[in-house]
PDB file of C-alpha atoms in Angstrom:
ATOM      1  CA  MET A   1     245.380 116.688  18.400  1.00 87.00           C
ATOM      2  CA  ARG A   2     247.619 119.495  17.230  1.00 91.00           C
ATOM      3  CA  THR A   3     251.031 119.970  18.883  1.00 95.00           C
ATOM      4  CA  VAL A   4     252.856 123.307  18.954  1.00 96.00           C
ATOM      5  CA  ASN A   5     256.213 124.196  20.474  1.00 95.00           C
ATOM      6  CA  ILE A   6     256.547 126.872  23.145  1.00 95.00           C
ATOM      7  CA  HIS A   7     257.962 129.480  20.757  1.00 95.00           C
ATOM      8  CA  GLU A   8     255.071 128.999  18.330  1.00 95.00           C
ATOM      9  CA  ALA A   9     252.587 129.131  21.221  1.00 95.00           C
ATOM     10  CA  LYS A  10     254.016 132.452  22.443  1.00 95.00           C
ATOM     11  CA  THR A  11     254.045 133.883  18.919  1.00 96.00           C
ATOM     12  CA  HIS A  12     250.483 132.809  18.050  1.00 95.00           C
ATOM     13  CA  LEU A  13     248.833 132.780  21.469  1.00 94.00           C
ATOM     14  CA  SER A  14     245.797 134.824  20.399  1.00 95.00           C
ATOM     15  CA  ARG A  15     245.079 132.533  17.457  1.00 94.00           C
ATOM     16  CA  LEU A  16     245.540 129.429  19.585  1.00 94.00           C
ATOM     17  CA  ILE A  17     243.174 130.755  22.236  1.00 92.00           C
ATOM     18  CA  ASP A  18     240.575 131.575  19.572  1.00 91.00           C
ATOM     19  CA  ALA A  19     240.874 128.015  18.235  1.00 90.00           C
ATOM     20  CA  ALA A  20     240.524 126.596  21.747  1.00 89.00           C
ATOM     21  CA  MET A  21     237.410 128.703  22.341  1.00 88.00           C
ATOM     22  CA  LYS A  22     235.918 127.092  19.236  1.00 89.00           C
ATOM     23  CA  GLY A  23     236.527 123.652  20.742  1.00 88.00           C
ATOM     24  CA  GLU A  24     239.944 122.739  19.322  1.00 91.00           C
ATOM     25  CA  SER A  25     242.312 121.362  21.967  1.00 92.00           C
ATOM     26  CA  PHE A  26     246.072 121.402  21.427  1.00 94.00           C
ATOM     27  CA  ILE A  27     249.288 120.387  23.145  1.00 95.00           C
ATOM     28  CA  ILE A  28     252.242 122.643  23.912  1.00 96.00           C
ATOM     29  CA  ALA A  29     255.590 120.856  23.736  1.00 96.00           C
ATOM     30  CA  LYS A  30     259.055 121.764  24.959  1.00 95.00           C
ATOM     31  CA  ALA A  31     261.906 120.313  22.893  1.00 93.00           C
ATOM     32  CA  GLY A  32     259.416 117.967  21.251  1.00 91.00           C
ATOM     33  CA  LYS A  33     258.149 116.608  24.574  1.00 95.00           C
ATOM     34  CA  PRO A  34     254.463 117.285  25.391  1.00 96.00           C
ATOM     35  CA  VAL A  35     254.203 119.512  28.443  1.00 96.00           C
ATOM     36  CA  VAL A  36     250.613 120.804  28.682  1.00 95.00           C
ATOM     37  CA  ARG A  37     247.286 120.278  26.992  1.00 93.00           C
ATOM     38  CA  VAL A  38     245.105 123.310  26.324  1.00 92.00           C
ATOM     39  CA  SER A  39     241.381 122.737  25.972  1.00 89.00           C
ATOM     40  CA  PRO A  40     238.335 124.992  26.176  1.00 87.00           C
ATOM     41  CA  ILE A  41     236.478 125.457  29.435  1.00 85.00           C
ATOM     42  CA  SER A  42     232.740 125.220  29.128  1.00 77.00           C
ATOM     43  CA  ALA A  43     230.847 128.133  30.593  1.00 58.00           C
ATOM     44  CA  PRO A  44     229.559 127.485  34.117  1.00 62.00           C
ATOM     45  CA  GLU A  45     225.811 127.193  34.497  1.00 66.00           C
ATOM     46  CA  GLN A  46     224.106 130.291  35.795  1.00 68.00           C
ATOM     47  CA  GLN A  47     222.896 129.908  39.320  1.00 74.00           C
ATOM     48  CA  HIS A  48     219.226 130.403  39.919  1.00 73.00           C
ATOM     49  CA  LYS A  49     218.751 133.910  41.293  1.00 76.00           C
ATOM     50  CA  GLN A  50     216.084 134.307  43.911  1.00 71.00           C
ATOM     51  CA  ARG A  51     213.771 137.188  43.373  1.00 77.00           C
ATOM     52  CA  LEU A  52     211.847 139.477  45.661  1.00 80.00           C
ATOM     53  CA  GLY A  53     208.814 137.796  47.089  1.00 80.00           C
ATOM     54  CA  PHE A  54     210.381 134.347  47.387  1.00 78.00           C
ATOM     55  CA  LEU A  55     209.056 134.136  50.977  1.00 78.00           C
ATOM     56  CA  ALA A  56     205.590 135.421  50.107  1.00 79.00           C
ATOM     57  CA  SER A  57     203.806 132.236  51.114  1.00 83.00           C
ATOM     58  CA  ARG A  58     206.077 131.477  54.088  1.00 86.00           C
ATOM     59  CA  ILE A  59     205.841 134.577  56.285  1.00 85.00           C
ATOM     60  CA  GLN A  60     203.169 137.083  57.228  1.00 85.00           C
ATOM     61  CA  VAL A  61     203.783 140.778  57.749  1.00 83.00           C
ATOM     62  CA  PRO A  62     201.484 142.503  60.250  1.00 87.00           C
ATOM     63  CA  ASP A  63     199.151 145.134  58.827  1.00 90.00           C
ATOM     64  CA  ASP A  64     200.627 147.796  61.144  1.00 89.00           C
ATOM     65  CA  PHE A  65     204.239 146.953  60.197  1.00 89.00           C
ATOM     66  CA  ASP A  66     204.983 150.475  58.918  1.00 90.00           C
ATOM     67  CA  HIS A  67     203.832 151.996  62.224  1.00 89.00           C
ATOM     68  CA  MET A  68     205.163 149.446  64.739  1.00 89.00           C
ATOM     69  CA  GLY A  69     207.075 151.173  67.523  1.00 88.00           C
ATOM     70  CA  GLN A  70     206.472 154.592  65.966  1.00 89.00           C
ATOM     71  CA  ASP A  71     205.990 156.377  69.314  1.00 88.00           C
ATOM     72  CA  GLU A  72     209.071 154.790  70.890  1.00 89.00           C
ATOM     73  CA  ILE A  73     211.281 155.540  67.894  1.00 88.00           C
ATOM     74  CA  GLY A  74     209.990 159.112  67.737  1.00 86.00           C
ATOM     75  CA  SER A  75     210.798 159.678  71.397  1.00 87.00           C
ATOM     76  CA  LEU A  76     214.342 158.390  70.843  1.00 88.00           C
ATOM     77  CA  PHE A  77     214.898 160.917  68.066  1.00 87.00           C
ATOM     78  CA  ASP A  78     213.375 163.732  70.113  1.00 82.00           C
ATOM     79  CA  GLY A  79     215.756 162.986  72.964  1.00 75.00           C
ATOM     80  CA  GLN A  80     213.060 162.007  75.436  1.00 65.00           C
ATOM     81  CA  ALA A  81     214.323 158.523  76.138  1.00 52.00           C
TER      82      ALA A  81
END
C-alpha cells in the first residue's frame, strides 16, 4: 500500500482521491509515522422505492369515494353549518 506524507497529500489531493475512487487505498503519514488510511467507499445499495398502487390488493375504495360527504362539505363552504 502506498504511503504519502501530509504535504504530498495536500499538494496532490485531487489525484489521490481519483486513485482511491479507482480502488487504490493509501496511507497518509506524519513525520514518517502512519496516521490514516484512505480507501474507497463502495456506493450504498439503492433502496427499493415503493410505487403507486402498492396497496392495490390490500384495500378497497368505495365506488362513491369521490362523492362521499359531498352535501356536508358543500354546506360547510356555503356557510350553512
